[in-house]
Amino acid sequence: MAFRPASRAMLVGQLTNQRPPDMIARIRCKSREAPVPPLVASSDPPCIPAAIDPEVLDLEPMIRNFDGLGPVVRSLYVLFLKDEETLLDTLRTRLIGGDLQGARLTAHSAGGAARTAGATKVARLLASIEDALLRGDAEEARAGTAALPSALAEVRSNIARICSIIPL
Amino acid sequence: MAYDSCIVLVIEDEVVTRSVTVRLLRQLGVGRVIEAADGAEALARCDRLAVDAIFCDVDMTPMDGLAFLKTLRARVGAPSRHAPVIMLTKHSESDVVHDALRSGAAGYLVKPLTPEALRDKLDRARVLPASVGS
């Protein structure tokens, strides 16, 4: 029986097929030492990526920009949650007070932060509010803020799960 | 291209995006990254220091990116008067971006930012004349 030398493409294909899912999770978590929960677990807290809905929190930009989920990403997520709470409070206050230009700028900032953090749904809600304020439609903007607390709570919950597996 | 001797100023009023931009620039090896939360704070820094490049958000308050750029270019004696300014924006087609390019901005980047895009702009900023429009 004759043997053919393995090509690079064959080897890559074999490795990709053989790579266990928890290895992918470990790579994405950038933590080879820390224990990593399985991708899909029945009783353990769920890990990336199966349990995180990119519609709520898209991890890809942070993973790509910072080469995995490490302490830098953790600190940025913590900063985002703290900042976003403040911005949403300011947005509500400005809308109640009739300061539509101030509210638009706040919605713009909060939306930018959400996009940067990968908080997809929150970013989309804030973009709608900003658009409504650009059109001068304060009623639609006020109505749009109603969905923000639950959307941000979902993000917070997902970030908490991610932070629990990121090494300090 | 090495950036270890570079001084880069990041002007962005939104703290998360500013922090990400600063960290990405440090990750690229930029020697010194300075932050400012709005145009007025940035001008004070540009009056004291010669920076090699400026990344500036368009939509800020109280002084927005375009006002910052125009004021900087008119600032006789400011060490960073002719530093290349790259505008950071949500929409590439906004009128403000076109105004900024006409007013001497070296380019623009659409957010969210990536290390590759920042590196590209840094490289271009270092080979371009300091200001096209000044």
PDB file of C-alpha atoms in Angstrom, chain B:
ATOM      1  CA  MET B   1       6.130  50.625  11.169  1.00  0.00           C
ATOM      2  CA  ALA B   2       6.986  51.169  14.834  1.00  0.00           C
ATOM      3  CA  TYR B   3       5.008  53.654  16.876  1.00  0.00           C
ATOM      4  CA  ASP B   4       6.983  53.625  20.098  1.00  0.00           C
ATOM      5  CA  SER B   5       8.092  57.226  19.662  1.00  0.00           C
ATOM      6  CA  CYS B   6       4.602  58.409  18.658  1.00  0.00           C
ATOM      7  CA  ILE B   7       2.322  60.610  20.718  1.00  0.00           C
ATOM      8  CA  VAL B   8      -1.339  60.175  19.809  1.00  0.00           C
ATOM      9  CA  LEU B   9      -4.285  62.142  21.152  1.00  0.00           C
ATOM     10  CA  VAL B  10      -7.727  60.515  21.383  1.00  0.00           C
ATOM     11  CA  ILE B  11     -10.703  62.894  21.663  1.00  0.00           C
ATOM     12  CA  GLU B  12     -13.960  61.124  22.455  1.00  0.00           C
ATOM     13  CA  ASP B  13     -16.663  62.099  24.919  1.00  0.00           C
ATOM     14  CA  GLU B  14     -18.002  58.583  25.360  1.00  0.00           C
ATOM     15  CA  VAL B  15     -15.832  56.813  27.921  1.00  0.00           C
ATOM     16  CA  VAL B  16     -16.169  53.195  26.721  1.00  0.00           C
ATOM     17  CA  THR B  17     -15.270  53.973  23.115  1.00  0.00           C
ATOM     18  CA  ARG B  18     -12.447  56.210  24.318  1.00  0.00           C
ATOM     19  CA  SER B  19     -11.053  53.458  26.544  1.00  0.00           C
ATOM     20  CA  VAL B  20     -11.239  50.892  23.742  1.00  0.00           C
ATOM     21  CA  THR B  21      -9.494  53.266  21.322  1.00  0.00           C
ATOM     22  CA  VAL B  22      -6.751  54.062  23.829  1.00  0.00           C
ATOM     23  CA  ARG B  23      -6.172  50.378  24.583  1.00  0.00           C
ATOM     24  CA  LEU B  24      -6.084  49.448  20.911  1.00  0.00           C
ATOM     25  CA  LEU B  25      -3.494  52.142  20.232  1.00  0.00           C
ATOM     26  CA  ARG B  26      -1.373  50.970  23.152  1.00  0.00           C
ATOM     27  CA  GLN B  27      -1.712  47.425  21.872  1.00  0.00           C
ATOM     28  CA  LEU B  28      -0.356  48.632  18.510  1.00  0.00           C
ATOM     29  CA  GLY B  29       2.718  49.914  20.331  1.00  0.00           C
ATOM     30  CA  VAL B  30       2.016  53.647  20.377  1.00  0.00           C
ATOM     31  CA  GLY B  31       4.476  55.125  22.860  1.00  0.00           C
ATOM     32  CA  ARG B  32       2.177  57.664  24.463  1.00  0.00           C
ATOM     33  CA  VAL B  33      -1.592  57.917  24.196  1.00  0.00           C
ATOM     34  CA  ILE B  34      -3.291  61.000  25.619  1.00  0.00           C
ATOM     35  CA  GLU B  35      -7.041  61.305  26.197  1.00  0.00           C
ATOM     36  CA  ALA B  36      -9.480  64.187  26.075  1.00  0.00           C
ATOM     37  CA  ALA B  37     -13.239  64.082  26.627  1.00  0.00           C
ATOM     38  CA  ASP B  38     -14.116  66.993  24.327  1.00  0.00           C
ATOM     39  CA  GLY B  39     -12.713  69.578  21.947  1.00  0.00           C
ATOM     40  CA  ALA B  40     -11.978  72.189  24.576  1.00  0.00           C
ATOM     41  CA  GLU B  41      -9.953  69.800  26.721  1.00  0.00           C
ATOM     42  CA  ALA B  42      -8.120  68.600  23.605  1.00  0.00           C
ATOM     43  CA  LEU B  43      -7.180  72.156  22.599  1.00  0.00           C
ATOM     44  CA  ALA B  44      -5.601  72.722  25.987  1.00  0.00           C
ATOM     45  CA  ARG B  45      -3.447  69.648  25.414  1.00  0.00           C
ATOM     46  CA  CYS B  46      -2.564  70.671  21.857  1.00  0.00           C
ATOM     47  CA  ASP B  47      -1.379  74.032  23.181  1.00  0.00           C
ATOM     48  CA  ARG B  48       1.212  72.331  25.360  1.00  0.00           C
ATOM     49  CA  LEU B  49       2.336  69.304  23.375  1.00  0.00           C
ATOM     50  CA  ALA B  50       3.292  68.353  19.807  1.00  0.00           C
ATOM     51  CA  VAL B  51       1.328  65.214  19.008  1.00  0.00           C
ATOM     52  CA  ASP B  52       1.919  63.030  15.950  1.00  0.00           C
ATOM     53  CA  ALA B  53      -1.716  62.178  15.246  1.00  0.00           C
ATOM     54  CA  ILE B  54      -5.169  62.963  16.604  1.00  0.00           C
ATOM     55  CA  PHE B  55      -8.215  60.677  16.536  1.00  0.00           C
ATOM     56  CA  CYS B  56     -11.257  62.882  17.071  1.00  0.00           C
ATOM     57  CA  ASP B  57     -14.937  62.002  17.480  1.00  0.00           C
ATOM     58  CA  VAL B  58     -17.277  64.070  15.340  1.00  0.00           C
ATOM     59  CA  ASP B  59     -20.354  64.291  17.560  1.00  0.00           C
ATOM     60  CA  MET B  60     -19.313  65.713  20.919  1.00  0.00           C
ATOM     61  CA  THR B  61     -20.471  68.370  23.299  1.00  0.00           C
ATOM     62  CA  PRO B  62     -19.820  71.211  24.140  1.00  0.00           C
ATOM     63  CA  MET B  63     -17.212  71.508  21.345  1.00  0.00           C
ATOM     64  CA  ASP B  64     -17.699  69.034  18.502  1.00  0.00           C
ATOM     65  CA  GLY B  65     -15.012  67.519  16.282  1.00  0.00           C
ATOM     66  CA  LEU B  66     -15.365  69.972  13.418  1.00  0.00           C
ATOM     67  CA  ALA B  67     -15.173  73.006  15.700  1.00  0.00           C
ATOM     68  CA  PHE B  68     -12.102  71.485  17.352  1.00  0.00           C
ATOM     69  CA  LEU B  69     -10.393  70.951  13.977  1.00  0.00           C
ATOM     70  CA  LYS B  70     -11.098  74.488  12.749  1.00  0.00           C
ATOM     71  CA  THR B  71      -9.996  76.035  16.047  1.00  0.00           C
ATOM     72  CA  LEU B  72      -6.820  73.955  16.138  1.00  0.00           C
ATOM     73  CA  ARG B  73      -5.822  74.912  12.600  1.00  0.00           C
ATOM     74  CA  ALA B  74      -6.249  78.583  13.468  1.00  0.00           C
ATOM     75  CA  ARG B  75      -4.239  78.287  16.683  1.00  0.00           C
ATOM     76  CA  VAL B  76      -1.026  80.118  15.852  1.00  0.00           C
ATOM     77  CA  GLY B  77       1.836  78.866  17.980  1.00  0.00           C
ATOM     78  CA  ALA B  78       0.161  75.665  19.151  1.00  0.00           C
ATOM     79  CA  PRO B  79       2.702  72.822  18.867  1.00  0.00           C
ATOM     80  CA  SER B  80       0.044  70.483  17.457  1.00  0.00           C
ATOM     81  CA  ARG B  81      -1.545  73.004  15.106  1.00  0.00           C
ATOM     82  CA  HIS B  82      -0.711  70.967  11.991  1.00  0.00           C
ATOM     83  CA  ALA B  83      -1.032  67.478  13.444  1.00  0.00           C
ATOM     84  CA  PRO B  84      -3.009  65.085  11.224  1.00  0.00           C
ATOM     85  CA  VAL B  85      -6.567  64.735  12.510  1.00  0.00           C
ATOM     86  CA  ILE B  86      -8.571  61.595  11.777  1.00  0.00           C
ATOM     87  CA  MET B  87     -12.278  61.969  12.426  1.00  0.00           C
ATOM     88  CA  LEU B  88     -14.174  59.148  14.158  1.00  0.00           C
ATOM     89  CA  THR B  89     -17.764  58.841  13.053  1.00  0.00           C
ATOM     90  CA  LYS B  90     -20.800  56.589  13.032  1.00  0.00           C
ATOM     91  CA  HIS B  91     -21.692  57.419   9.433  1.00  0.00           C
ATOM     92  CA  SER B  92     -19.104  57.813   6.688  1.00  0.00           C
ATOM     93  CA  GLU B  93     -21.469  59.852   4.565  1.00  0.00           C
ATOM     94  CA  SER B  94     -22.341  62.513   7.090  1.00  0.00           C
ATOM     95  CA  ASP B  95     -22.033  66.121   5.994  1.00  0.00           C
ATOM     96  CA  VAL B  96     -19.872  66.798   9.022  1.00  0.00           C
ATOM     97  CA  VAL B  97     -17.256  64.334   7.787  1.00  0.00           C
ATOM     98  CA  HIS B  98     -17.134  66.028   4.392  1.00  0.00           C
ATOM     99  CA  ASP B  99     -16.854  69.419   6.082  1.00  0.00           C
ATOM    100  CA  ALA B 100     -14.032  68.054   8.208  1.00  0.00           C
ATOM    101  CA  LEU B 101     -12.165  66.738   5.171  1.00  0.00           C
ATOM    102  CA  ARG B 102     -12.564  70.121   3.479  1.00  0.00           C
ATOM    103  CA  SER B 103     -11.297  71.779   6.653  1.00  0.00           C
ATOM    104  CA  GLY B 104      -8.083  69.766   6.685  1.00  0.00           C
ATOM    105  CA  ALA B 105      -8.853  66.444   8.356  1.00  0.00           C
ATOM    106  CA  ALA B 106      -6.426  63.757   7.221  1.00  0.00           C
ATOM    107  CA  GLY B 107      -9.169  61.140   7.002  1.00  0.00           C
ATOM    108  CA  TYR B 108     -11.965  59.469   8.882  1.00  0.00           C
ATOM    109  CA  LEU B 109     -12.792  56.129  10.469  1.00  0.00           C
ATOM    110  CA  VAL B 110     -16.222  54.608  10.894  1.00  0.00           C
ATOM    111  CA  LYS B 111     -16.876  53.196  14.354  1.00  0.00           C
ATOM    112  CA  PRO B 112     -16.631  50.607  15.799  1.00  0.00           C
ATOM    113  CA  LEU B 113     -12.863  50.706  15.395  1.00  0.00           C
ATOM    114  CA  THR B 114     -10.495  47.848  14.686  1.00  0.00           C
ATOM    115  CA  PRO B 115      -6.722  47.615  15.232  1.00  0.00           C
ATOM    116  CA  GLU B 116      -6.211  47.201  11.483  1.00  0.00           C
ATOM    117  CA  ALA B 117      -8.107  50.392  10.658  1.00  0.00           C
ATOM    118  CA  LEU B 118      -6.260  52.354  13.337  1.00  0.00           C
ATOM    119  CA  ARG B 119      -2.899  51.070  12.118  1.00  0.00           C
ATOM    120  CA  ASP B 120      -3.736  51.991   8.547  1.00  0.00           C
ATOM    121  CA  LYS B 121      -4.689  55.535   9.523  1.00  0.00           C
ATOM    122  CA  LEU B 122      -1.615  55.912  11.710  1.00  0.00           C
ATOM    123  CA  ASP B 123       0.628  54.833   8.851  1.00  0.00           C
ATOM    124  CA  ARG B 124      -1.053  57.235   6.457  1.00  0.00           C
ATOM    125  CA  ALA B 125      -0.954  60.066   8.990  1.00  0.00           C
ATOM    126  CA  ARG B 126       2.783  59.644   9.419  1.00  0.00           C
ATOM    127  CA  VAL B 127       3.543  59.853   5.709  1.00  0.00           C
ATOM    128  CA  LEU B 128       1.043  62.522   4.723  1.00  0.00           C
ATOM    129  CA  PRO B 129       1.835  66.220   4.971  1.00  0.00           C
ATOM    130  CA  ALA B 130       0.723  67.444   8.392  1.00  0.00           C
ATOM    131  CA  SER B 131      -2.356  69.228   7.101  1.00  0.00           C
ATOM    132  CA  VAL B 132      -3.821  69.388   3.659  1.00  0.00           C
ATOM    133  CA  GLY B 133      -6.215  72.164   4.449  1.00  0.00           C
ATOM    134  CA  SER B 134      -4.235  74.517   6.631  1.00  0.00           C
TER     135      SER B 134
END
